[in-house]
mmCIF file of C-alpha atoms in Angstrom:
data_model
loop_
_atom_site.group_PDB
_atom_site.id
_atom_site.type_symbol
_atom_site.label_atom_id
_atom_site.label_comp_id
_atom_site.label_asym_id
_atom_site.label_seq_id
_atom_site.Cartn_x
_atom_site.Cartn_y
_atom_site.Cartn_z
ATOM 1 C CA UNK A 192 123.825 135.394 38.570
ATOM 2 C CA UNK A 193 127.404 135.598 39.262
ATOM 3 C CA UNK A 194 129.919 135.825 42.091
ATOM 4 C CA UNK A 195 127.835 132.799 43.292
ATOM 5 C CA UNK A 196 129.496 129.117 44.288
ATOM 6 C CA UNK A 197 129.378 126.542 42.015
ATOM 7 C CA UNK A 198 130.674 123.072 42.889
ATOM 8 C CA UNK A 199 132.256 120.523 40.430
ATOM 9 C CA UNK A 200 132.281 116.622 41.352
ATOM 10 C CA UNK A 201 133.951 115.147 38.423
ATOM 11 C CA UNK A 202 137.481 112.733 38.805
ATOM 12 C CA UNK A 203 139.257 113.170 35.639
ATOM 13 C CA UNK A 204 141.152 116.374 36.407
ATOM 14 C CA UNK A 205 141.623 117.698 32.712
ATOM 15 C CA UNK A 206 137.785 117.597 32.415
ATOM 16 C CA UNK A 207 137.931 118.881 35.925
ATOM 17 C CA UNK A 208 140.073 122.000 35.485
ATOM 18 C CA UNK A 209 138.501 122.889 31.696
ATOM 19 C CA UNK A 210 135.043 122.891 33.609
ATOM 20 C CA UNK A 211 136.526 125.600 36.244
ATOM 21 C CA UNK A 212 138.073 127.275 33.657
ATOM 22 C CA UNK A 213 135.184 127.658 31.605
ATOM 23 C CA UNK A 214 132.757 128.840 34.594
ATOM 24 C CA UNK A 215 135.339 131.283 36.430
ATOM 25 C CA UNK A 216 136.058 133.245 33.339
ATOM 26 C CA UNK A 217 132.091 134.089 33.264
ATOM 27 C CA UNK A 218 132.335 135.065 37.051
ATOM 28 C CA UNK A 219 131.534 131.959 39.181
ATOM 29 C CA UNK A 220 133.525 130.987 42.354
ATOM 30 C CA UNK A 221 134.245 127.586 42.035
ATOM 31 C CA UNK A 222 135.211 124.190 43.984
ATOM 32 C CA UNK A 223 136.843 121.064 42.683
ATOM 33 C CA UNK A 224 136.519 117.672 44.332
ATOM 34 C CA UNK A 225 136.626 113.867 42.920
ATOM 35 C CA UNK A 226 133.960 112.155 45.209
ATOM 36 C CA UNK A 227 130.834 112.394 46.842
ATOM 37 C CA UNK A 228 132.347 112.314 50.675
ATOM 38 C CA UNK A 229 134.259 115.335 49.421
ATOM 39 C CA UNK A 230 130.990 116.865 47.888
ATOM 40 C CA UNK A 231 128.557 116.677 50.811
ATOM 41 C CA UNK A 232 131.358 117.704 53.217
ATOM 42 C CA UNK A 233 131.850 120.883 51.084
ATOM 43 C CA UNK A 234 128.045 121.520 50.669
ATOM 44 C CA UNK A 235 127.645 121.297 54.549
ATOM 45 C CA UNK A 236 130.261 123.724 54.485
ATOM 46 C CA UNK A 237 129.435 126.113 51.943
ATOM 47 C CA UNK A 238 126.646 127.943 50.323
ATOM 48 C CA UNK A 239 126.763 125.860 46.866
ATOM 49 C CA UNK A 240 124.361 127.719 44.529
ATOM 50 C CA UNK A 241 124.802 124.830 42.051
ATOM 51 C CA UNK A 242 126.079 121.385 41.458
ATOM 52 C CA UNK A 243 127.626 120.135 38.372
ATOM 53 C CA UNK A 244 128.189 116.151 38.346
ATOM 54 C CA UNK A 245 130.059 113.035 36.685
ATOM 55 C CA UNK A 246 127.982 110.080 37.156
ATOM 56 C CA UNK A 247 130.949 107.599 37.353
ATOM 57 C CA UNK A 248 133.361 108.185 39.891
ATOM 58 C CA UNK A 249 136.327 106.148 40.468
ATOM 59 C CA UNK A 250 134.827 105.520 44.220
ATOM 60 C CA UNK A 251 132.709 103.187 45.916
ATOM 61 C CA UNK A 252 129.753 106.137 45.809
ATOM 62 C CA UNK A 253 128.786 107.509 42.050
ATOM 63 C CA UNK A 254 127.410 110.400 41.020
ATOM 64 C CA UNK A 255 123.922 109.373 40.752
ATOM 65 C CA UNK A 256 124.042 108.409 44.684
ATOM 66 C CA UNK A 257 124.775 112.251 45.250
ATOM 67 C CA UNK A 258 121.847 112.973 42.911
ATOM 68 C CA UNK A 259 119.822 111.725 45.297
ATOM 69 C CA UNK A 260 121.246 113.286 48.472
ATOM 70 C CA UNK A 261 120.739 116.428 46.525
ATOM 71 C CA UNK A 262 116.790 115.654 46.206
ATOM 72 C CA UNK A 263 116.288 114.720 49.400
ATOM 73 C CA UNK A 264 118.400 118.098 50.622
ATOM 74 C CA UNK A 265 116.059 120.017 48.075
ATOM 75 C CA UNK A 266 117.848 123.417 48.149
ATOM 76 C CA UNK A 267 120.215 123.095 45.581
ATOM 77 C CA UNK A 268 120.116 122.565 41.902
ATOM 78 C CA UNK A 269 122.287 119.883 40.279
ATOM 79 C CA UNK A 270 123.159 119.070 36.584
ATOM 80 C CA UNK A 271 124.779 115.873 35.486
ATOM 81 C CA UNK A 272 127.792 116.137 32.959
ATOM 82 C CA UNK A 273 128.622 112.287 31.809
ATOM 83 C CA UNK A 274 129.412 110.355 28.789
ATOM 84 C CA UNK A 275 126.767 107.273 29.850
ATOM 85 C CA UNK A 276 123.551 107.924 27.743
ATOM 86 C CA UNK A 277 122.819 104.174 27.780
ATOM 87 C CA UNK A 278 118.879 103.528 28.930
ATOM 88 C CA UNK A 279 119.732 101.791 32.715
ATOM 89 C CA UNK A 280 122.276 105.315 33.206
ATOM 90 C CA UNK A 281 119.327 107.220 32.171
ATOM 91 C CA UNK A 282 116.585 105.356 34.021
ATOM 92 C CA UNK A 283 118.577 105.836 37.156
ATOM 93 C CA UNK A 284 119.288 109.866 36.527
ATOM 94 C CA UNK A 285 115.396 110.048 36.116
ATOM 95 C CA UNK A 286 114.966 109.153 39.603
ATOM 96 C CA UNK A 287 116.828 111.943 41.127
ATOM 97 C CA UNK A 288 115.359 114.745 38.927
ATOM 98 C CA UNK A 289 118.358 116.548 38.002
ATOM 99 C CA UNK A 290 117.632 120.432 36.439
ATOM 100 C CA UNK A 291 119.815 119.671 33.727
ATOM 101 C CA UNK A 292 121.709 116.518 31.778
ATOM 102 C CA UNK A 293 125.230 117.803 29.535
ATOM 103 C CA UNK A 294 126.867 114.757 27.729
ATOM 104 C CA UNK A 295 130.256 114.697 26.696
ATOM 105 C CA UNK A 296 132.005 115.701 25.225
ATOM 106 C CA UNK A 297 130.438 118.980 25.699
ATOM 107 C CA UNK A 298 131.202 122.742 24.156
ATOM 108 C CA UNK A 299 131.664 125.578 26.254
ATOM 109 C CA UNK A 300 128.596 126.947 25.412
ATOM 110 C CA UNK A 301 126.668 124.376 27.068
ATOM 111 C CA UNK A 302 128.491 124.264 29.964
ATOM 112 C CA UNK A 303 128.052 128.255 29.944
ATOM 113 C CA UNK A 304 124.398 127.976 28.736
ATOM 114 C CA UNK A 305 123.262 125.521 31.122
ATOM 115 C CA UNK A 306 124.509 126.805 33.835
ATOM 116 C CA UNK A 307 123.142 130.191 33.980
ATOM 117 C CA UNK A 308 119.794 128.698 32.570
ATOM 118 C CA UNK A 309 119.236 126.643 35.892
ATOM 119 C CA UNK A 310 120.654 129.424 38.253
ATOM 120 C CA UNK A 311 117.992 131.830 36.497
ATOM 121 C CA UNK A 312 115.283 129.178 36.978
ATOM 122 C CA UNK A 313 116.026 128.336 40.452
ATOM 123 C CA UNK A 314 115.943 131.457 41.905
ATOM 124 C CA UNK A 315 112.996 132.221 40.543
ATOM 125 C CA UNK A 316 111.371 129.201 41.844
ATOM 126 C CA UNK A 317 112.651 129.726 45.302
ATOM 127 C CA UNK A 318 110.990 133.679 45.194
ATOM 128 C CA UNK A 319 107.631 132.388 43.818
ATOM 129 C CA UNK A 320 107.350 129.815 46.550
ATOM 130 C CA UNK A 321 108.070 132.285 48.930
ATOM 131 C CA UNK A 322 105.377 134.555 47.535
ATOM 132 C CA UNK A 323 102.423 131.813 46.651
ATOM 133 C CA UNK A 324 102.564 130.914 50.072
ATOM 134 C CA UNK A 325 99.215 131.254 51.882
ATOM 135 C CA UNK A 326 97.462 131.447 55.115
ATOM 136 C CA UNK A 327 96.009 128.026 55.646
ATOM 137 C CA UNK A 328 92.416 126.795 54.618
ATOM 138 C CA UNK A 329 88.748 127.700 54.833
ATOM 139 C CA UNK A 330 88.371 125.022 58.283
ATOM 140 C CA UNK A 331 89.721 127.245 60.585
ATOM 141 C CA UNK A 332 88.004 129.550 62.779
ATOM 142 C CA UNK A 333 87.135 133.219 61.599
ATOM 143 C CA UNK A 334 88.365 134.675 64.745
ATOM 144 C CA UNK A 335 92.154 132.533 64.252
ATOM 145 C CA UNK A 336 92.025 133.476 60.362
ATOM 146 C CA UNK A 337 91.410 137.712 61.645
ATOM 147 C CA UNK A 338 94.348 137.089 63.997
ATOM 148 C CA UNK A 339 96.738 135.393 61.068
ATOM 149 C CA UNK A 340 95.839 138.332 59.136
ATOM 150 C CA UNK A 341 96.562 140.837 61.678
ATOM 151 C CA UNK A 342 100.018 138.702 61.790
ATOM 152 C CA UNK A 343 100.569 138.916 57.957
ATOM 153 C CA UNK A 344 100.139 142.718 57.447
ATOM 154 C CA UNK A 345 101.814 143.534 60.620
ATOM 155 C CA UNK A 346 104.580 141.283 60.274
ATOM 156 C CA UNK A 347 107.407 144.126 60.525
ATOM 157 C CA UNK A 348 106.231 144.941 64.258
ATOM 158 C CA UNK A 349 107.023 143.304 67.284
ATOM 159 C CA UNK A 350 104.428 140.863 68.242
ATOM 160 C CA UNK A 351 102.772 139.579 71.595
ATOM 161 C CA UNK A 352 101.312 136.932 71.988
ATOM 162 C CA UNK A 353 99.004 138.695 74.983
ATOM 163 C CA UNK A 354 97.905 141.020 71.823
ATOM 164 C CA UNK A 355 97.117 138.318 69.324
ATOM 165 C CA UNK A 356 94.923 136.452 72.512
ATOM 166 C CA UNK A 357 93.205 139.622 73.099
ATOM 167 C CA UNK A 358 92.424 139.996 69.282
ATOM 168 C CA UNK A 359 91.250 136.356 69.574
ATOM 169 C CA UNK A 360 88.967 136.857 72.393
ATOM 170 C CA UNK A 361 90.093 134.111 73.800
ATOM 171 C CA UNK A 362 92.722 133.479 76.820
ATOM 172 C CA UNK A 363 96.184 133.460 76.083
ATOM 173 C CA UNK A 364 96.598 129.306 77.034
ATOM 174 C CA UNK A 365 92.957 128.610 74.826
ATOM 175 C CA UNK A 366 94.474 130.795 72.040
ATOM 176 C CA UNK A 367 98.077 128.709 71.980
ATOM 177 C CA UNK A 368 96.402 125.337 71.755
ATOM 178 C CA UNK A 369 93.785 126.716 68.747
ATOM 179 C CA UNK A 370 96.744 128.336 67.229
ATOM 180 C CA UNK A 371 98.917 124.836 67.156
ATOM 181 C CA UNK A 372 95.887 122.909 66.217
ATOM 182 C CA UNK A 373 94.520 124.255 63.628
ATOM 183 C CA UNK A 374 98.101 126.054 62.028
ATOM 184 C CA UNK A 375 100.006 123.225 62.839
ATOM 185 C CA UNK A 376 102.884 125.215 64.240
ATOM 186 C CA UNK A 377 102.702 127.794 67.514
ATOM 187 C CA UNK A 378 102.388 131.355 67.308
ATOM 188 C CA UNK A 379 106.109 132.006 67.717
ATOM 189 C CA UNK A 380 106.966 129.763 65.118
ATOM 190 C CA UNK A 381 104.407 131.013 62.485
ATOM 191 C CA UNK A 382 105.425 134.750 63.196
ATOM 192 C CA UNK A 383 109.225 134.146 62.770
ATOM 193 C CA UNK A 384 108.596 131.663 59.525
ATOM 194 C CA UNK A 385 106.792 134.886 58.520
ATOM 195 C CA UNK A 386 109.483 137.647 58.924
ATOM 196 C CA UNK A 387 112.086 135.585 57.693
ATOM 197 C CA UNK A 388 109.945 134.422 54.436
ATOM 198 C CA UNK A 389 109.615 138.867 54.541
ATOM 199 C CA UNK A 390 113.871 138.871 54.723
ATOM 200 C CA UNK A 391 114.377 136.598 52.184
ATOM 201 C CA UNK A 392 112.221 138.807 49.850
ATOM 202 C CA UNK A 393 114.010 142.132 51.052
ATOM 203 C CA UNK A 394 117.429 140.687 50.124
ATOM 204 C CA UNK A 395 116.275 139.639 47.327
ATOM 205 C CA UNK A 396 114.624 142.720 45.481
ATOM 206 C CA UNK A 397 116.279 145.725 47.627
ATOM 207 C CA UNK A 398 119.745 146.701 48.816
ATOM 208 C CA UNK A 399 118.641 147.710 52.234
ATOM 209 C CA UNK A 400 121.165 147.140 54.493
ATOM 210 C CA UNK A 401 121.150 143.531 56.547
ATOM 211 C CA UNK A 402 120.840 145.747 59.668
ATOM 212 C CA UNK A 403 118.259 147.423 59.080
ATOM 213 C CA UNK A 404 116.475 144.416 57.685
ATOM 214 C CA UNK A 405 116.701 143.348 61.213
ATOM 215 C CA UNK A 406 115.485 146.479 62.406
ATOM 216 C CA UNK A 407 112.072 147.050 60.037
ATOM 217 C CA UNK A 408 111.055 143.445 60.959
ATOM 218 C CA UNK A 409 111.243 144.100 64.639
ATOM 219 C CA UNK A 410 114.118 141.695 65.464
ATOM 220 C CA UNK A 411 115.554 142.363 68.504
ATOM 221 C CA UNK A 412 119.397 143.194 67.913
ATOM 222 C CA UNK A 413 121.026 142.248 64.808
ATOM 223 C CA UNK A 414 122.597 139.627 66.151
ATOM 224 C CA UNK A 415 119.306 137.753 66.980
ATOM 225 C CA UNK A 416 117.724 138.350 63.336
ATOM 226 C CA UNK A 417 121.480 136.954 61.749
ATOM 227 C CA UNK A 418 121.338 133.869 63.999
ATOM 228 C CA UNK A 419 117.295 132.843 63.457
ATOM 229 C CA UNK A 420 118.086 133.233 59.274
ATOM 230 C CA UNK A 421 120.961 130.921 59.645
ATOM 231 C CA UNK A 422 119.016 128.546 61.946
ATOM 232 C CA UNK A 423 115.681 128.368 59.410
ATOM 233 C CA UNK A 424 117.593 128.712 55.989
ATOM 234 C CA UNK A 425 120.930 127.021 56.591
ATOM 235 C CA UNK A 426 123.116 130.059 55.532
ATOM 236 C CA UNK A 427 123.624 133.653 56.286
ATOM 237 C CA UNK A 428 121.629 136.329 55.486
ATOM 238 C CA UNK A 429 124.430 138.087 53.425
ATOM 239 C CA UNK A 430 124.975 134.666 51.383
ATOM 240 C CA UNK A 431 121.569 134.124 50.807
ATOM 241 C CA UNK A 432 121.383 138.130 49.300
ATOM 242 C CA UNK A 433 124.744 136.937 47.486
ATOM 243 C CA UNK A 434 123.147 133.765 46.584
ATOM 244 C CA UNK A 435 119.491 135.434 44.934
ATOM 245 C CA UNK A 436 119.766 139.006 44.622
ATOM 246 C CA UNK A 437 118.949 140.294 41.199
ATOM 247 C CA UNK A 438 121.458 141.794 39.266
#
């Protein structure tokens, strides 16, 4: 996976610059900052495929307190790269579950290794996820679960929610309220969670055009499709394809 953004949090600059060195000559587009303000404002901003972190910082916030923003974000996979490999440094990096752990001084090859390891391993965990997902359990109603399984194999057309009712046999407000209760999200919601879980898999394994993306999933323009992916996965469509699309 290259051509993707990595980020680098680390305040010595020599260590700094030999890091970005290291990953642009295998491909990687790459930010430098010293501190964790720096590195949340440039994850908000960007799509960061990867996080590579010093644990002490010469700021009020260390590296392990970005650890944990990173966890709690839970979309982006983060590997410390310290000298500390004392049991209370240790105990602490445990808590934030980092996908990897590089002491220095380090070789390029680990650096290089690592790196492409938990890029490989994320995205692959992101795809599964997306395809072990499934249509909630045995307590609800066999007329709701025939209607979600209309949805689900129909998911490229453009849905009514008159239709779905109808399928129901029940009235359009009676079929809402089941839908909510027992799915735990409305109709709407469920169908466009659906197409965009669809996108995100189309990006991923084809080369079909983002347009017509929007098109076979019965978006309405463009426009509309590119603004809902944005609003449910926090990035464009054409960075998440940059982000996960196999090489």
């Amino acid at each position: 996976m290259k051509s993707c953004f990595v980020l680098i949090v680390e305040d010595e600059a020599l260590i700094a610059m030999h890091i970005k060195a290291i990953l642009q000559d295998e491909g990687y587009c790459v930010f430098l900052v010293n501190n964790v303000d720096d590195a949340i404002s440039c994850i908000e901003k960007e799509s960061i495929a990867l996080v590579l972190i010093d644990i002490h910082l010469n700021k009020d916030k260390d590296g392990v307190s970005l650890g944990k923003y990173l966890l709690q974000l839970d979309r982006i996979p983060y590997i410390y790269i310290t000298s500390y490999i004392d049991k209370e440094t240790l105990d602490r990096v445990k808590e934030t579950r980092p996908y990897g752990y590089i002491v220095k001084p380090f070789k390029d090859i680990d650096v290089i290794t690592s790196t492409s390891i938990v890029l490989n391993n994320y995205k692959y965990k992101e795809i599964d996820i997306l395809r072990k997902k499934e249509v909630p359990n045995d307590f609800i109603p066999y007329r709701l679960k025939e209607v979600i399984a209309y949805i689900n194999e129909n998911i490229e057309q453009k849905l009514e929610i008159d239709e779905l009712a109808s399928k129901s046999q029940w009235k359009r407000h009676h079929f809402m309220k089941m839908f909510t209760k027992y799915v735990h999200v409305s109709p709407y919601q469920y169908i466009l969670t659906r197409k965009i879980e669809k996108a995100k898999i189309l990006l991923v394994d084809t080369a079909i055009p983002l347009n017509q993306i929007a098109y076979e999933l019965g978006f309405k323009s463009y426009a509309n499709f590119s603004n809902a992916f944005k609003k449910n996965c926090n990035m464009t469509a054409e960075n998440y394809r940059k982000r996960f699309q196999k090489k």
